[in-house]
Amino acid sequence: AARKQHRRTPERPSSPPLAPPAHRRHRIYNPSTNSRIELFAHIPFSAFQGRKMDGDDARGTVKLVSKEGDTFEVPAEIAKLSNLVVTTLGENDGDDEDEAAEIPLPNVKATVLAKVIEYCTHYKQVEAMTSITTPLKSNRIEEIVQEWYADFVDVDQTLLFELVTAANFMDIKALLDLTCLAVSVLIKGKSAEEIRRIFNISNDFSPEEEDRVARGNDDPAAAEGGPAAGSKH
C-alpha cells in the first residue's frame, strides 16, 4: 500500500515584541505649523531591551499631563531629569506602584511638553549635554554645546520663551541653562528699546541703565551671571 505522506505545517513567524507603551508613536497637533508632532519614533526599542530598572526607576513610567489635558506616558528615568517629577514621585511613594503616577503640568502646553520630552529623551538615551559654565567660552551656541542641542534651540522666539518657562516650572536645570543661553544670544547687540520690545516690557530704565544694558549685550560671554545657576525665576 502506498505510504501516506504528511506535509509539515510551516511554522508561523512569531510577532515582534511590542515597544513599551511610552515608546509607541504619539502624535499631537501643532496649530501654529498645521502639522503633527510625532514622539519617540526615532528611539529604537533595542535601547530598552534587557535593561533592568532598579531603585527609584522601578516604577517604570510616569504620565505627564499638559495644560490642555494631553497625557504623555514617559519612562521614569527620562522624566526624572525634572526635579519636579522627582519630588512628586517621592511624595507618592505610598501609592500603588503598578499604576503610572500622573503629574499635571498646568503651565506647560502640549506642543512645548513634546519638545521638553524630546530634550530629556536625547539627554538620557543618546548623549548628555555638555555643561554650560561661565564665563562662556564663545558667543556661538554650537561651540558651547553639541550640535543637536544647538539645533534644538534654533526655534522661533515664542517657542524659545515657552521652553524657558517650562524648564523653570519643571525644574530641569540643563534645559534651563540651554534656553537661557539661547535667549542671551538672541538679545546680543540689541538696544534697550529692542530688548523691551522682545520681552514686552515698559521703559523704566534710566539713560545710564540703558547704556549699561546695551554695553553688556554686546558681549554676553563677558557678562556676569550667564545661564541659570539653578535658582527659580
CSV table of C-alpha atoms in Angstrom, one decimal:
chain,number,residue,atom,x,y,z
A,1,ALA,CA,0.0,0.0,0.0
A,2,ALA,CA,1.2,3.5,-0.8
A,3,ARG,CA,2.5,5.3,2.2
A,4,LYS,CA,0.6,8.5,3.0
A,5,GLN,CA,2.9,11.5,3.1
A,6,HIS,CA,2.4,14.1,5.7
A,7,ARG,CA,3.0,17.6,5.0
A,8,ARG,CA,4.8,19.6,7.6
A,9,THR,CA,2.9,22.7,8.5
A,10,PRO,CA,5.3,25.6,8.3
A,11,GLU,CA,5.8,27.4,11.5
A,12,ARG,CA,4.2,30.8,11.7
A,13,PRO,CA,6.8,33.6,12.3
A,14,SER,CA,6.5,35.0,15.8
A,15,SER,CA,5.3,38.5,16.2
A,16,PRO,CA,8.0,41.0,17.1
A,17,PRO,CA,7.7,42.3,20.7
A,18,LEU,CA,5.7,45.4,21.2
A,19,ALA,CA,7.6,48.5,22.2
A,20,PRO,CA,6.9,49.8,25.7
A,21,PRO,CA,3.8,52.0,25.8
A,22,ALA,CA,5.8,55.1,26.3
A,23,HIS,CA,7.7,54.5,23.0
A,24,ARG,CA,4.8,53.8,20.7
A,25,ARG,CA,4.2,56.7,18.4
A,26,HIS,CA,2.3,59.6,19.9
A,27,ARG,CA,1.1,62.4,17.7
A,28,ILE,CA,-0.2,65.8,18.7
A,29,TYR,CA,-1.4,68.6,16.5
A,30,ASN,CA,0.6,71.8,16.3
A,31,PRO,CA,-1.8,74.5,15.1
A,32,SER,CA,1.0,77.1,14.5
A,33,THR,CA,2.6,74.9,11.8
A,34,ASN,CA,-0.6,73.0,10.7
A,35,SER,CA,1.3,69.7,11.3
A,36,ARG,CA,1.5,66.9,13.8
A,37,ILE,CA,4.5,66.2,16.1
A,38,GLU,CA,5.5,62.6,16.4
A,39,LEU,CA,7.3,61.5,19.5
A,40,PHE,CA,9.7,58.6,20.1
A,41,ALA,CA,9.6,57.2,16.5
A,42,HIS,CA,13.4,57.7,16.3
A,43,ILE,CA,14.1,55.7,19.6
A,44,PRO,CA,15.0,52.1,18.9
A,45,PHE,CA,13.3,49.5,21.1
A,46,SER,CA,16.6,47.7,21.4
A,47,ALA,CA,17.8,50.6,23.6
A,48,PHE,CA,15.4,49.3,26.3
A,49,GLN,CA,15.6,45.6,25.8
A,50,GLY,CA,17.4,43.8,28.6
A,51,ARG,CA,17.5,47.0,30.6
A,52,LYS,CA,16.8,46.4,34.3
A,53,MET,CA,15.3,49.2,36.3
A,54,ASP,CA,16.1,49.3,40.0
A,55,GLY,CA,15.7,51.6,42.9
A,56,ASP,CA,13.9,54.8,42.1
A,57,ASP,CA,13.3,53.7,38.5
A,58,ALA,CA,11.4,50.6,39.4
A,59,ARG,CA,8.1,52.5,38.9
A,60,GLY,CA,8.6,52.1,35.1
A,61,THR,CA,6.7,55.0,33.6
A,62,VAL,CA,5.0,58.3,34.6
A,63,LYS,CA,2.2,60.2,32.9
A,64,LEU,CA,2.9,63.9,32.2
A,65,VAL,CA,-0.3,65.8,31.6
A,66,SER,CA,-0.1,69.0,29.6
A,67,LYS,CA,-2.1,72.2,30.1
A,68,GLU,CA,-4.7,71.0,27.6
A,69,GLY,CA,-5.0,67.6,29.2
A,70,ASP,CA,-2.9,65.6,26.8
A,71,THR,CA,-1.2,62.7,28.5
A,72,PHE,CA,2.4,61.6,27.7
A,73,GLU,CA,3.5,58.3,29.2
A,74,VAL,CA,7.3,58.6,29.6
A,75,PRO,CA,9.9,56.2,31.1
A,76,ALA,CA,10.6,57.3,34.7
A,77,GLU,CA,14.3,57.6,34.2
A,78,ILE,CA,13.7,60.1,31.4
A,79,ALA,CA,11.0,62.1,33.2
A,80,LYS,CA,13.2,62.3,36.3
A,81,LEU,CA,15.5,64.7,34.6
A,82,SER,CA,12.9,67.1,36.0
A,83,ASN,CA,13.3,67.8,39.7
A,84,LEU,CA,9.6,68.5,39.9
A,85,VAL,CA,8.9,64.9,38.8
A,86,VAL,CA,11.5,63.6,41.3
A,87,THR,CA,9.8,65.5,44.1
A,88,THR,CA,6.3,64.4,43.1
A,89,LEU,CA,7.3,60.7,42.8
A,90,GLY,CA,8.9,60.9,46.3
A,91,GLU,CA,5.6,62.3,47.7
A,92,ASN,CA,3.7,59.5,46.1
A,93,ASP,CA,5.8,56.6,47.4
A,94,GLY,CA,2.9,55.1,49.2
A,95,ASP,CA,0.7,54.9,46.1
A,96,ASP,CA,0.1,51.8,44.0
A,97,GLU,CA,3.3,51.4,42.0
A,98,ASP,CA,1.5,49.2,39.4
A,99,GLU,CA,-0.1,52.3,38.1
A,100,ALA,CA,2.0,55.1,36.5
A,101,ALA,CA,2.0,58.2,38.5
A,102,GLU,CA,0.1,61.1,36.9
A,103,ILE,CA,1.8,64.5,37.1
A,104,PRO,CA,-0.2,67.6,36.0
A,105,LEU,CA,1.8,70.4,34.3
A,106,PRO,CA,-0.8,73.3,34.1
A,107,ASN,CA,1.9,75.8,32.9
A,108,VAL,CA,3.1,73.7,30.0
A,109,LYS,CA,1.3,73.4,26.7
A,110,ALA,CA,1.3,70.1,24.8
A,111,THR,CA,3.5,71.3,22.0
A,112,VAL,CA,6.0,72.6,24.4
A,113,LEU,CA,5.9,69.4,26.6
A,114,ALA,CA,6.6,67.4,23.4
A,115,LYS,CA,9.8,69.4,22.9
A,116,VAL,CA,10.8,69.0,26.6
A,117,ILE,CA,10.3,65.2,26.4
A,118,GLU,CA,12.4,65.2,23.2
A,119,TYR,CA,15.2,67.0,25.0
A,120,CYS,CA,15.1,64.7,28.1
A,121,THR,CA,15.0,61.6,25.9
A,122,HIS,CA,18.1,62.7,23.9
A,123,TYR,CA,19.9,63.7,27.1
A,124,LYS,CA,19.2,60.4,28.8
A,125,GLN,CA,19.3,57.9,26.0
A,126,VAL,CA,21.7,59.4,23.4
A,127,GLU,CA,24.1,61.9,24.7
A,128,ALA,CA,24.1,64.1,27.8
A,129,MET,CA,24.6,67.8,27.1
A,130,THR,CA,27.9,69.4,27.8
A,131,SER,CA,27.6,71.5,31.0
A,132,ILE,CA,27.3,75.3,30.3
A,133,THR,CA,29.6,77.2,32.6
A,134,THR,CA,30.5,80.9,32.9
A,135,PRO,CA,32.3,82.8,31.7
A,136,LEU,CA,31.2,81.5,28.3
A,137,LYS,CA,34.0,80.4,26.1
A,138,SER,CA,32.2,81.6,22.9
A,139,ASN,CA,29.2,83.6,21.7
A,140,ARG,CA,28.2,80.7,19.4
A,141,ILE,CA,25.9,78.1,20.9
A,142,GLU,CA,27.3,75.3,18.7
A,143,GLU,CA,30.8,76.0,20.1
A,144,ILE,CA,29.5,75.6,23.7
A,145,VAL,CA,27.2,72.5,23.4
A,146,GLN,CA,26.9,69.7,20.9
A,147,GLU,CA,25.3,70.3,17.5
A,148,TRP,CA,22.0,68.5,18.4
A,149,TYR,CA,21.4,70.8,21.4
A,150,ALA,CA,22.3,73.9,19.4
A,151,ASP,CA,19.8,72.9,16.7
A,152,PHE,CA,17.2,72.2,19.5
A,153,VAL,CA,17.0,75.8,20.5
A,154,ASP,CA,17.1,77.1,16.9
A,155,VAL,CA,13.4,77.8,17.1
A,156,ASP,CA,11.1,80.9,16.9
A,157,GLN,CA,11.2,83.4,19.8
A,158,THR,CA,7.8,82.4,21.1
A,159,LEU,CA,8.6,78.7,21.5
A,160,LEU,CA,12.0,79.6,23.0
A,161,PHE,CA,10.4,81.6,25.7
A,162,GLU,CA,7.9,78.9,26.3
A,163,LEU,CA,10.7,76.4,26.7
A,164,VAL,CA,12.4,78.7,29.3
A,165,THR,CA,9.1,78.8,31.2
A,166,ALA,CA,8.6,75.0,31.0
A,167,ALA,CA,12.2,74.3,32.0
A,168,ASN,CA,11.9,76.6,35.0
A,169,PHE,CA,8.5,75.2,36.1
A,170,MET,CA,9.6,71.6,35.7
A,171,ASP,CA,13.0,72.4,37.3
A,172,ILE,CA,15.2,70.9,34.5
A,173,LYS,CA,18.4,72.7,35.1
A,174,ALA,CA,20.3,71.6,32.0
A,175,LEU,CA,17.4,72.7,29.7
A,176,LEU,CA,17.0,76.0,31.6
A,177,ASP,CA,20.7,76.7,31.1
A,178,LEU,CA,20.5,75.9,27.4
A,179,THR,CA,17.4,78.0,26.8
A,180,CYS,CA,18.7,81.0,28.8
A,181,LEU,CA,21.9,80.8,26.8
A,182,ALA,CA,19.8,80.9,23.6
A,183,VAL,CA,18.0,84.0,24.9
A,184,SER,CA,21.3,85.7,25.8
A,185,VAL,CA,22.4,85.1,22.2
A,186,LEU,CA,19.1,86.4,20.9
A,187,ILE,CA,19.4,89.8,22.6
A,188,LYS,CA,23.1,90.1,21.9
A,189,GLY,CA,23.8,93.6,20.4
A,190,LYS,CA,20.2,94.7,20.8
A,191,SER,CA,19.4,98.2,22.1
A,192,ALA,CA,17.4,98.7,25.2
A,193,GLU,CA,14.4,99.6,23.1
A,194,GLU,CA,14.7,96.4,21.1
A,195,ILE,CA,15.0,94.3,24.3
A,196,ARG,CA,11.9,95.9,25.7
A,197,ARG,CA,10.1,95.0,22.5
A,198,ILE,CA,11.3,91.4,22.6
A,199,PHE,CA,10.2,90.9,26.3
A,200,ASN,CA,7.2,93.2,26.0
A,201,ILE,CA,8.2,95.4,29.0
A,202,SER,CA,7.7,99.1,29.6
A,203,ASN,CA,10.6,101.5,29.7
A,204,ASP,CA,11.7,102.0,33.3
A,205,PHE,CA,15.4,102.3,32.7
A,206,SER,CA,17.4,105.5,33.3
A,207,PRO,CA,19.7,106.6,30.4
A,208,GLU,CA,22.7,105.3,32.4
A,209,GLU,CA,21.0,101.9,32.9
A,210,GLU,CA,20.1,101.7,29.2
A,211,ASP,CA,23.7,102.3,28.3
A,212,ARG,CA,24.9,99.7,30.7
A,213,VAL,CA,22.5,97.1,29.3
A,214,ALA,CA,23.5,97.9,25.7
A,215,ARG,CA,27.2,97.5,26.5
A,216,GLY,CA,26.6,94.2,28.4
A,217,ASN,CA,24.6,92.8,25.5
A,218,ASP,CA,27.4,93.5,23.0
A,219,ASP,CA,29.3,90.6,24.5
A,220,PRO,CA,27.2,88.0,26.5
A,221,ALA,CA,30.3,85.8,27.0
A,222,ALA,CA,31.8,88.6,29.1
A,223,ALA,CA,28.7,89.5,31.0
A,224,GLU,CA,28.4,88.4,34.6
A,225,GLY,CA,25.9,85.7,35.7
A,226,GLY,CA,25.3,83.8,32.4
A,227,PRO,CA,22.8,80.9,32.2
A,228,ALA,CA,20.6,80.0,35.1
A,229,ALA,CA,22.5,78.9,38.2
A,230,GLY,CA,19.7,76.6,39.3
A,231,SER,CA,17.6,79.3,41.0
A,232,LYS,CA,13.9,79.8,40.1
A,233,HIS,CA,12.9,83.0,38.4
